[in-house]
Amino acid sequence: MAGTGVFADIFDGDAYKYYSDGEWKKSSSGKTVAIINPTTRKTQYKVQACTQEEVNKVMELAKTAQKSWAKTPLWKRAELLHKAAAILKEHKAPIAECLVKEIAKPAKDSVTEVVRSGDLVSYCAEEGVRILGEGKFLVSDSFPGNERTKYCLTSKVPLGVILAIPPFNYPVNLAVSKIAPALIAGNSLVLKPPTQGAVSCLHMVHCFHLAGFPNGLISCVTGKGSEIGDFLTMHPGVNCISFTGGDTGIAISKKAGMIPLQMELGGKDACIVLEDADLDLVASNIIKGGFSYSGQRCTAVKVVLVMESVADALVEKVKAKVAKLTVGAPEDDSDITPVVSESSANFIEGLVKDAKEKGATFCQEYKREGNLIWPLLLDNVRPDMRIAWEEPFGPVLPVIRINSIEEGIHHCNASNFGLQGCVFTKDVNKAILISDAMETGTVQINSAPARGPDHFPFQGLKDSGIGSQGVTNSINMMTKIKTTVINLPTPSYTMG
Ligand code: G3H
């Protein structure tokens, strides 16, 4: 159970503590932040409202701890990560319990998130050992005008202190996707969890604590964005920010100093359906892609662009599947669960009302109870409706009927987002042409958008992000190239 057994240290009976210097502490602010259960809409947990002084302290500790961590052999760093991965998986049940209560993720998916996270940490340890164990050797005589008098040795060195800010929808998985690459590459890590998802994060961090990482190397500060948000992201001690979330990322990237940024800020992933597509396959993928975790995924299918000639048939198939989705509590493993907050539900409702006023066809009746919104397919959506462009981050999916492939590509590319997209057709040549024309970080052919498997590159264009994620790219992004050049007094040619 959460906050008990091996996790007893992280909870004081009323509120969860924050993690600094290898210890679980109460904030000197004496204040806490409430975490509202999206299902009950009552306070489920409380976390510490950390102060700016506490942030300064973790930054100082992270800087010191990183210096000795960078001197810890790579195999040893990997060994500790493997240990943390095993502990995380062993304690999947209490962590999943927190996910269910804090973010209303269905019970089975919550367990999957923790297991997937353990696998990601292990994979990262293995990949890090391989890619960080390699460098490059260059010789000078390949460049015009040079003799072979210079040997250049390149290796990858850590950046220093990484600030990791994961989102509410994958608080564990998108935290470890930042923590593990940072640590294997020899960096230290300061984690600022989202408020909804903070307690899941704290349990996950405790698994790293139990694995025996050095004090100060990992810290986790909780609190109000208004108090410590900008203070963290603009802190001079931070050498790199890895952020996943919404518009806040754009503000962060404007305020951050001259440091590498990894940003993933959402998407309006289009699903283009051609006349020759296997409509049963499309319908299943629209359900999986559009409605899993109630549409609260940056890679969710967020607009269907279907050729008019097959639109009626597709809409009928999707409608039939929507009718079978179960709606209810995450504890019951319902397909559709309450969205994360009342403000999120209100925002979704605003998009639905706008579509209603402008004449969209409602394939189901709009229904909402508290934060629970029944799945809704909106047909005949037009570009003047907000839902055609905005991300609902909820179980509402617009269908726009198109008359040409060009129209579909145009709609996709007119979006300010460019995360992923997908195209359904049996013609691989057309699929490749469409993929090349779509201005998105990834295009899936004959499947819904998805980030995983977690070692695949994951990136967005335009407002969807900066940089690329995925295990290898994240490790590389959290390092810098260092070179040493050996200068010889006379040219030396191998076997010369
Ligand atoms: O919400 C953003 C996530 O990166 C999406 O991950 O495709 O595994 O659901 P997913």
Coordinates of C-alpha atoms and ligand atoms in Angstrom, one line a residue:
M1 CA 0.0 0.0 0.0
A2 CA 1.2 3.5 -0.8
G3 CA 3.1 5.3 2.0
T4 CA 3.5 2.1 4.1
G5 CA 6.1 -0.8 4.3
V6 CA 9.3 0.2 2.5
F7 CA 7.6 3.5 1.7
A8 CA 6.8 4.5 5.3
D9 CA 9.7 7.0 5.4
I10 CA 8.3 9.2 2.7
F11 CA 5.0 9.8 4.5
D12 CA 4.5 11.5 7.9
G13 CA 0.9 10.4 8.4
D14 CA -0.5 13.5 6.9
A15 CA 1.6 14.6 4.0
Y16 CA 4.3 13.2 1.8
K17 CA 7.8 14.5 2.3
Y18 CA 10.3 15.8 -0.3
Y19 CA 13.7 14.2 -1.0
S20 CA 16.9 16.1 -0.5
D21 CA 20.4 14.9 0.5
G22 CA 19.4 11.3 0.5
E23 CA 16.7 12.0 3.1
W24 CA 12.9 12.5 3.3
K25 CA 12.1 15.9 4.7
K26 CA 9.3 18.2 5.7
S27 CA 9.5 21.7 4.2
S28 CA 10.4 24.5 6.5
S29 CA 7.4 26.4 4.9
G30 CA 5.1 24.3 7.1
K31 CA 2.7 24.3 4.2
T32 CA 1.5 21.6 1.9
V33 CA -0.2 21.4 -1.5
A34 CA -3.3 19.3 -1.8
I35 CA -3.7 16.7 -4.6
I36 CA -7.3 16.2 -5.7
N37 CA -8.4 12.8 -6.7
P38 CA -10.0 13.4 -10.2
T39 CA -12.7 10.7 -9.5
T40 CA -13.9 11.8 -6.0
R41 CA -12.8 15.4 -6.4
K42 CA -11.7 15.3 -2.8
T43 CA -8.2 15.8 -1.4
Q44 CA -6.4 12.5 -1.8
Y45 CA -2.9 13.3 -0.8
K46 CA -0.8 16.3 0.4
V47 CA 2.8 17.1 -0.6
Q48 CA 5.3 19.6 0.8
A49 CA 5.2 23.2 -0.5
C50 CA 9.0 23.5 -0.8
T51 CA 10.6 26.9 -0.5
Q52 CA 13.2 28.7 -2.8
E53 CA 15.8 28.1 -0.1
E54 CA 15.1 24.4 -0.2
V55 CA 15.5 24.6 -4.0
N56 CA 18.9 26.4 -3.6
K57 CA 20.0 23.6 -1.2
V58 CA 19.2 20.8 -3.6
M59 CA 20.9 22.6 -6.4
E60 CA 24.1 23.0 -4.3
L61 CA 24.0 19.3 -3.3
A62 CA 23.4 18.3 -6.9
K63 CA 26.4 20.2 -8.1
T64 CA 28.7 18.6 -5.5
A65 CA 27.3 15.1 -5.9
Q66 CA 27.6 15.2 -9.7
K67 CA 31.4 15.8 -9.4
S68 CA 32.0 12.5 -7.8
W69 CA 29.3 10.7 -9.7
A70 CA 31.1 11.6 -13.0
K71 CA 34.1 9.7 -11.6
T72 CA 32.0 6.7 -10.8
P73 CA 32.8 3.9 -13.3
L74 CA 30.1 3.5 -16.0
W75 CA 29.5 -0.1 -15.2
K76 CA 28.8 0.9 -11.6
R77 CA 26.3 3.6 -12.6
A78 CA 24.6 1.0 -14.8
E79 CA 24.6 -1.5 -11.9
L80 CA 22.7 0.9 -9.7
L81 CA 20.2 1.7 -12.4
H82 CA 19.5 -2.0 -12.9
K83 CA 18.9 -2.3 -9.2
A84 CA 16.5 0.7 -9.2
A85 CA 14.6 -0.8 -12.1
A86 CA 14.2 -4.1 -10.3
I87 CA 13.0 -2.3 -7.1
L88 CA 10.6 -0.2 -9.1
K89 CA 9.0 -3.3 -10.7
E90 CA 8.9 -5.1 -7.4
H91 CA 6.8 -2.3 -5.9
K92 CA 4.6 -1.7 -8.9
A93 CA 1.4 -2.2 -6.9
P94 CA 1.7 0.7 -4.5
I95 CA 3.0 3.0 -7.2
A96 CA 0.1 2.0 -9.5
E97 CA -2.3 2.7 -6.7
C98 CA -1.1 6.3 -6.5
L99 CA -1.5 6.7 -10.3
V100 CA -5.1 5.5 -10.0
K101 CA -5.8 7.9 -7.2
E102 CA -3.9 11.0 -8.4
I103 CA -4.5 11.0 -12.1
A104 CA -7.4 8.5 -12.5
K105 CA -5.4 6.2 -14.8
P106 CA -7.1 2.9 -15.3
A107 CA -5.7 0.3 -12.9
K108 CA -4.1 -2.0 -15.5
D109 CA -2.6 0.9 -17.4
S110 CA -1.1 2.2 -14.1
V111 CA 0.7 -1.1 -13.5
T112 CA 1.8 -1.1 -17.2
E113 CA 3.3 2.4 -16.7
V114 CA 5.4 1.3 -13.8
V115 CA 6.6 -1.9 -15.5
R116 CA 7.4 0.0 -18.7
S117 CA 9.4 2.5 -16.6
G118 CA 11.5 -0.3 -15.0
D119 CA 12.2 -1.7 -18.5
L120 CA 13.2 1.8 -19.7
V121 CA 15.6 2.2 -16.8
S122 CA 17.3 -1.1 -17.5
Y123 CA 17.4 -0.5 -21.3
C124 CA 19.0 2.9 -20.6
A125 CA 21.7 1.4 -18.4
E126 CA 22.6 -1.1 -21.1
E127 CA 22.5 1.5 -23.9
G128 CA 24.5 3.9 -21.8
V129 CA 27.3 1.4 -21.2
R130 CA 27.5 0.8 -25.0
I131 CA 27.3 4.4 -26.4
L132 CA 29.2 6.2 -23.6
G133 CA 31.9 3.6 -23.7
E134 CA 32.7 4.6 -27.2
G135 CA 34.5 7.7 -28.5
K136 CA 36.0 8.8 -31.8
F137 CA 39.5 9.0 -33.1
L138 CA 40.2 11.5 -35.8
V139 CA 43.5 12.2 -37.7
S140 CA 44.4 15.6 -39.2
D141 CA 45.6 14.6 -42.7
S142 CA 42.1 14.0 -44.0
F143 CA 41.6 17.8 -44.0
P144 CA 43.4 19.7 -46.8
G145 CA 46.7 21.3 -45.9
N146 CA 47.3 19.0 -42.9
E147 CA 49.9 16.4 -42.3
R148 CA 49.2 13.6 -39.9
T149 CA 50.5 15.5 -36.9
K150 CA 47.3 15.7 -34.8
Y151 CA 45.3 12.9 -33.2
C152 CA 41.9 14.0 -31.9
L153 CA 40.2 11.9 -29.2
T154 CA 36.5 12.6 -28.6
S155 CA 34.4 11.4 -25.7
K156 CA 31.0 12.3 -24.2
V157 CA 31.0 14.1 -20.9
P158 CA 28.1 14.9 -18.6
L159 CA 26.4 18.4 -18.6
G160 CA 26.1 18.7 -14.8
V161 CA 22.7 19.2 -13.1
I162 CA 19.6 18.2 -15.1
L163 CA 16.2 19.6 -14.2
A164 CA 13.5 17.1 -15.0
I165 CA 9.9 18.2 -15.2
P166 CA 7.5 15.4 -16.2
P167 CA 3.7 15.8 -17.0
F168 CA 0.7 14.6 -15.1
N169 CA -0.2 11.9 -17.6
Y170 CA 2.9 9.8 -17.2
P171 CA 4.4 11.1 -14.0
V172 CA 6.5 7.9 -13.5
N173 CA 7.4 6.9 -17.0
L174 CA 8.2 10.4 -18.3
A175 CA 10.2 11.1 -15.1
V176 CA 12.4 8.0 -15.5
S177 CA 12.8 8.7 -19.2
K178 CA 14.7 11.8 -18.0
I179 CA 16.3 10.4 -14.8
A180 CA 17.9 7.3 -16.2
P181 CA 19.7 9.0 -19.2
A182 CA 20.8 11.8 -16.9
L183 CA 22.3 9.4 -14.4
I184 CA 23.9 6.9 -16.7
A185 CA 25.6 9.9 -18.5
G186 CA 27.1 11.1 -15.2
N187 CA 24.8 13.9 -14.4
S188 CA 22.9 14.7 -11.2
L189 CA 19.2 15.2 -11.2
V190 CA 16.6 17.5 -9.7
L191 CA 13.0 16.4 -10.2
K192 CA 10.0 18.7 -10.0
P193 CA 7.0 16.4 -10.4
P194 CA 3.6 17.6 -11.6
T195 CA 1.2 18.3 -8.7
Q196 CA -1.2 15.6 -9.9
G197 CA 1.2 12.7 -10.1
A198 CA 3.6 14.0 -7.4
V199 CA 3.0 11.1 -4.9
S200 CA 3.6 8.5 -7.7
C201 CA 6.8 10.3 -8.4
L202 CA 7.9 10.3 -4.8
H203 CA 7.4 6.6 -4.5
M204 CA 9.4 6.1 -7.7
V205 CA 12.2 8.3 -6.4
H206 CA 12.2 6.2 -3.2
C207 CA 13.0 3.1 -5.4
F208 CA 16.2 5.0 -6.6
H209 CA 16.9 5.8 -2.9
L210 CA 16.6 2.1 -1.9
A211 CA 18.9 1.2 -4.8
G212 CA 21.6 3.2 -3.0
F213 CA 22.5 6.2 -5.2
P214 CA 24.7 8.7 -3.5
N215 CA 23.2 11.4 -1.3
G216 CA 22.4 14.6 -3.2
L217 CA 22.6 13.0 -6.6
I218 CA 18.8 12.8 -7.0
S219 CA 16.5 15.3 -5.4
C220 CA 12.8 15.7 -5.7
V221 CA 11.1 19.0 -4.7
T222 CA 7.4 19.5 -4.7
G223 CA 5.4 22.6 -4.4
K224 CA 3.5 25.4 -6.1
G225 CA 4.6 26.4 -9.6
S226 CA 4.0 30.1 -8.6
E227 CA 6.6 29.7 -5.7
I228 CA 9.3 27.5 -7.2
G229 CA 8.4 27.0 -10.9
D230 CA 10.3 29.9 -12.5
F231 CA 12.8 29.8 -9.7
L232 CA 13.8 26.3 -10.7
T233 CA 13.8 26.8 -14.5
M234 CA 15.8 30.0 -14.2
H235 CA 18.2 28.7 -11.5
P236 CA 21.8 29.3 -12.4
G237 CA 22.7 25.9 -11.1
V238 CA 20.7 24.1 -13.8
N239 CA 22.7 22.9 -16.8
C240 CA 19.9 21.3 -18.9
I241 CA 16.1 21.2 -18.7
S242 CA 14.1 18.2 -19.9
F243 CA 10.4 19.1 -19.8
T244 CA 7.2 17.4 -20.9
G245 CA 3.9 19.2 -20.7
G246 CA 1.9 22.0 -22.3
D247 CA 2.3 25.6 -23.2
T248 CA 4.4 26.2 -20.0
G249 CA 7.3 24.7 -22.0
I250 CA 7.2 27.6 -24.4
A251 CA 7.5 30.1 -21.6
I252 CA 10.3 28.0 -20.0
S253 CA 12.2 28.0 -23.2
K254 CA 12.0 31.8 -23.5
K255 CA 13.2 32.2 -19.9
A256 CA 15.9 29.5 -19.7
G257 CA 19.5 30.5 -20.0
M258 CA 22.1 29.2 -22.5
I259 CA 21.5 25.6 -21.7
P260 CA 20.3 22.6 -23.7
L261 CA 16.5 22.1 -23.7
Q262 CA 14.5 18.9 -24.4
M263 CA 10.8 19.9 -24.7
E264 CA 7.8 17.9 -25.6
L265 CA 4.7 20.1 -25.6
G266 CA 1.8 18.2 -27.0
G267 CA 0.3 17.6 -30.4
K268 CA -2.8 17.6 -32.6
D269 CA -2.0 14.3 -34.2
A270 CA -3.9 13.7 -37.4
C271 CA -5.1 10.4 -38.7
I272 CA -5.4 10.5 -42.5
V273 CA -7.6 7.8 -43.9
L274 CA -7.5 7.0 -47.6
E275 CA -10.1 5.2 -49.7
D276 CA -8.3 1.9 -49.8
A277 CA -7.7 1.7 -46.0
D278 CA -8.7 -1.3 -44.0
L279 CA -11.5 0.4 -42.2
D280 CA -11.7 -2.2 -39.4
L281 CA -8.0 -1.6 -38.7
V282 CA -8.6 2.2 -38.8
A283 CA -11.5 2.0 -36.4
S284 CA -9.6 -0.1 -33.8
N285 CA -6.7 2.3 -34.0
I286 CA -8.9 5.4 -33.7
I287 CA -10.4 3.8 -30.5
K288 CA -7.0 2.9 -29.1
G289 CA -5.3 6.1 -30.3
G290 CA -8.1 8.6 -29.5
F291 CA -9.7 7.2 -26.4
S292 CA -7.1 5.4 -24.3
Y293 CA -6.5 7.1 -21.0
S294 CA -9.5 9.2 -22.0
G295 CA -7.5 11.0 -24.7
Q296 CA -5.0 12.5 -22.3
R297 CA -1.9 11.6 -24.2
C298 CA 0.1 14.0 -26.3
T299 CA 0.3 11.3 -29.0
A300 CA -3.5 10.7 -29.0
V301 CA -5.3 10.8 -32.3
K302 CA -6.7 14.3 -32.1
V303 CA -8.3 14.7 -35.5
V304 CA -9.5 12.2 -38.1
L305 CA -9.1 13.4 -41.7
V306 CA -11.1 10.8 -43.8
M307 CA -11.8 10.7 -47.5
E308 CA -15.5 11.5 -48.0
S309 CA -16.2 8.3 -50.0
V310 CA -15.4 6.1 -46.9
A311 CA -16.3 8.5 -44.2
D312 CA -19.8 7.2 -43.5
A313 CA -18.6 3.6 -43.3
L314 CA -15.7 4.6 -41.0
V315 CA -17.8 6.7 -38.7
E316 CA -20.3 3.8 -38.3
K317 CA -17.5 1.4 -37.3
V318 CA -16.0 3.9 -34.8
K319 CA -19.5 4.7 -33.4
A320 CA -20.1 1.0 -32.8
K321 CA -16.8 0.6 -30.9
V322 CA -17.4 3.8 -28.9
A323 CA -20.6 2.3 -27.7
K324 CA -18.7 -0.6 -26.2
L325 CA -16.2 1.6 -24.2
T326 CA -16.8 1.3 -20.5
V327 CA -17.1 4.6 -18.6
G328 CA -16.4 4.9 -14.9
A329 CA -13.8 4.7 -12.1
P330 CA -10.1 3.9 -12.7
E331 CA -10.2 1.3 -9.9
D332 CA -12.7 -0.7 -12.0
D333 CA -10.3 -0.5 -15.0
S334 CA -12.9 1.4 -17.0
D335 CA -11.8 2.5 -20.5
I336 CA -12.9 6.1 -20.0
T337 CA -12.1 7.6 -16.6
P338 CA -12.5 11.1 -15.2
V339 CA -10.2 13.7 -16.7
V340 CA -7.5 15.0 -14.5
S341 CA -9.2 18.2 -13.1
E342 CA -12.3 20.2 -13.2
S343 CA -10.6 23.0 -15.2
S344 CA -9.6 20.4 -17.8
A345 CA -13.2 19.1 -18.0
N346 CA -14.5 22.7 -18.3
F347 CA -12.0 23.3 -21.1
I348 CA -13.1 20.2 -23.0
E349 CA -16.7 21.2 -22.5
G350 CA -16.0 24.6 -24.0
L351 CA -14.7 22.9 -27.2
V352 CA -17.8 20.7 -27.3
K353 CA -20.1 23.7 -27.0
D354 CA -18.3 25.6 -29.7
A355 CA -18.6 22.6 -32.0
K356 CA -22.3 22.3 -31.2
E357 CA -23.0 26.0 -31.9
K358 CA -21.1 25.7 -35.2
G359 CA -23.0 22.7 -36.4
A360 CA -20.9 19.6 -35.9
T361 CA -22.7 16.2 -35.9
F362 CA -22.8 14.6 -32.5
C363 CA -22.5 10.8 -32.9
Q364 CA -23.3 10.4 -29.2
E365 CA -25.1 12.6 -26.8
Y366 CA -22.7 14.8 -24.8
K367 CA -22.6 13.7 -21.2
R368 CA -20.6 14.8 -18.2
E369 CA -20.7 14.0 -14.5
G370 CA -18.0 15.9 -12.5
N371 CA -14.7 15.3 -14.2
L372 CA -16.1 12.2 -16.1
I373 CA -16.8 12.9 -19.7
W374 CA -18.4 10.2 -21.9
P375 CA -16.6 9.4 -25.1
L376 CA -17.7 11.6 -28.0
L377 CA -17.2 11.4 -31.7
L378 CA -17.9 14.7 -33.6
D379 CA -18.5 14.2 -37.3
N380 CA -18.6 16.9 -40.0
V381 CA -16.2 19.1 -38.1
R382 CA -15.1 22.2 -40.1
P383 CA -12.0 24.3 -39.8
D384 CA -13.8 27.2 -38.2
M385 CA -14.5 25.1 -35.1
R386 CA -12.0 25.2 -32.2
I387 CA -11.9 21.4 -31.9
A388 CA -10.4 21.3 -35.4
W389 CA -7.2 22.8 -34.1
E390 CA -7.1 22.7 -30.3
E391 CA -6.0 19.8 -28.1
P392 CA -9.0 18.7 -25.9
F393 CA -6.8 16.3 -23.9
G394 CA -10.0 14.4 -23.3
P395 CA -12.3 11.8 -24.8
V396 CA -13.6 13.9 -27.6
L397 CA -12.6 13.3 -31.2
P398 CA -13.3 15.4 -34.3
V399 CA -13.8 13.9 -37.8
I400 CA -13.1 16.2 -40.7
R401 CA -14.2 14.9 -44.1
I402 CA -11.7 15.6 -46.9
N403 CA -11.9 15.3 -50.7
S404 CA -8.2 14.9 -51.5
I405 CA -5.0 13.8 -49.9
E406 CA -3.7 17.3 -50.4
E407 CA -6.5 18.7 -48.3
G408 CA -5.6 16.3 -45.5
I409 CA -1.9 17.2 -45.6
H410 CA -2.8 20.9 -45.7
H411 CA -4.9 20.6 -42.5
C412 CA -2.2 18.6 -40.8
N413 CA 0.5 21.1 -41.7
A414 CA -1.6 24.2 -40.9
S415 CA -1.5 23.1 -37.2
N416 CA 0.9 24.9 -34.9
F417 CA 1.7 21.4 -33.5
G418 CA 3.8 18.8 -35.3
L419 CA 4.3 15.8 -32.9
Q420 CA 3.1 12.7 -34.7
G421 CA 0.5 11.7 -37.3
C422 CA -0.7 8.6 -39.0
V423 CA -1.9 7.5 -42.4
F424 CA -4.0 4.4 -43.3
T425 CA -3.7 3.0 -46.8
K426 CA -2.7 -0.3 -48.4
D427 CA -0.5 1.6 -50.9
V428 CA 2.9 1.9 -49.4
N429 CA 4.1 4.3 -52.1
K430 CA 1.3 6.8 -51.3
A431 CA 2.0 6.3 -47.5
I432 CA 5.6 7.3 -47.9
L433 CA 4.8 10.3 -50.0
I434 CA 2.2 11.4 -47.4
S435 CA 4.6 10.7 -44.5
D436 CA 7.3 12.9 -46.2
A437 CA 4.8 15.7 -46.7
M438 CA 3.5 15.7 -43.1
E439 CA 5.3 18.2 -40.9
T440 CA 5.5 16.1 -37.8
G441 CA 8.3 14.4 -35.9
T442 CA 6.9 10.9 -36.6
V443 CA 4.4 9.4 -39.0
Q444 CA 3.0 6.0 -38.3
I445 CA 1.8 4.0 -41.3
N446 CA -1.2 1.8 -40.5
S447 CA -1.1 2.3 -36.8
A448 CA -2.1 5.0 -34.3
P449 CA 0.6 7.5 -33.1
A450 CA 2.6 6.4 -30.0
R451 CA 5.9 7.2 -28.4
G452 CA 6.9 3.7 -27.6
P453 CA 8.8 1.4 -27.8
D454 CA 10.7 3.8 -25.5
H455 CA 14.0 3.4 -27.4
F456 CA 12.5 4.9 -30.6
P457 CA 13.4 8.5 -31.3
F458 CA 10.5 10.8 -30.2
Q459 CA 10.3 14.4 -31.3
G460 CA 8.0 17.1 -32.3
L461 CA 8.2 19.9 -34.8
K462 CA 7.0 23.5 -34.4
D463 CA 5.2 24.1 -31.0
S464 CA 5.4 20.3 -30.2
G465 CA 8.9 20.5 -29.0
I466 CA 12.7 21.0 -29.1
G467 CA 15.1 18.1 -29.5
S468 CA 14.5 14.4 -29.7
Q469 CA 13.9 11.9 -27.0
G470 CA 14.1 8.1 -26.9
V471 CA 16.7 6.4 -24.8
T472 CA 19.8 6.9 -27.1
N473 CA 18.9 10.5 -28.0
S474 CA 18.2 11.5 -24.4
I475 CA 21.6 10.1 -23.3
N476 CA 23.4 12.0 -26.1
M477 CA 21.4 15.1 -25.4
M478 CA 22.5 15.1 -21.7
T479 CA 26.2 15.0 -22.7
K480 CA 28.7 17.2 -24.4
I481 CA 31.5 16.3 -26.7
K482 CA 34.9 16.7 -25.2
T483 CA 38.1 16.4 -27.3
T484 CA 41.7 16.1 -26.5
V485 CA 44.2 16.6 -29.4
I486 CA 47.6 15.1 -29.3
N487 CA 50.0 17.2 -31.3
L488 CA 53.0 15.3 -32.7
P489 CA 56.3 17.1 -33.6
T490 CA 56.6 15.1 -36.9
P491 CA 53.9 13.5 -39.0
S492 CA 53.2 9.9 -38.2
Y493 CA 51.4 7.6 -40.6
T494 CA 50.0 4.2 -39.4
M495 CA 52.1 1.4 -40.9
G496 CA 53.9 4.2 -42.8
Ligands
G3H1 O1 1.6 12.2 -23.4 C1 2.7 12.1 -24.0 C2 3.4 10.8 -24.0 O2 4.8 11.1 -24.4 C3 2.7 9.9 -24.9 O3 3.3 8.6 -24.7 O4 2.5 7.5 -26.8 O5 3.3 6.2 -24.9 O6 1.1 7.3 -24.8 P1 2.5 7.3 -25.3

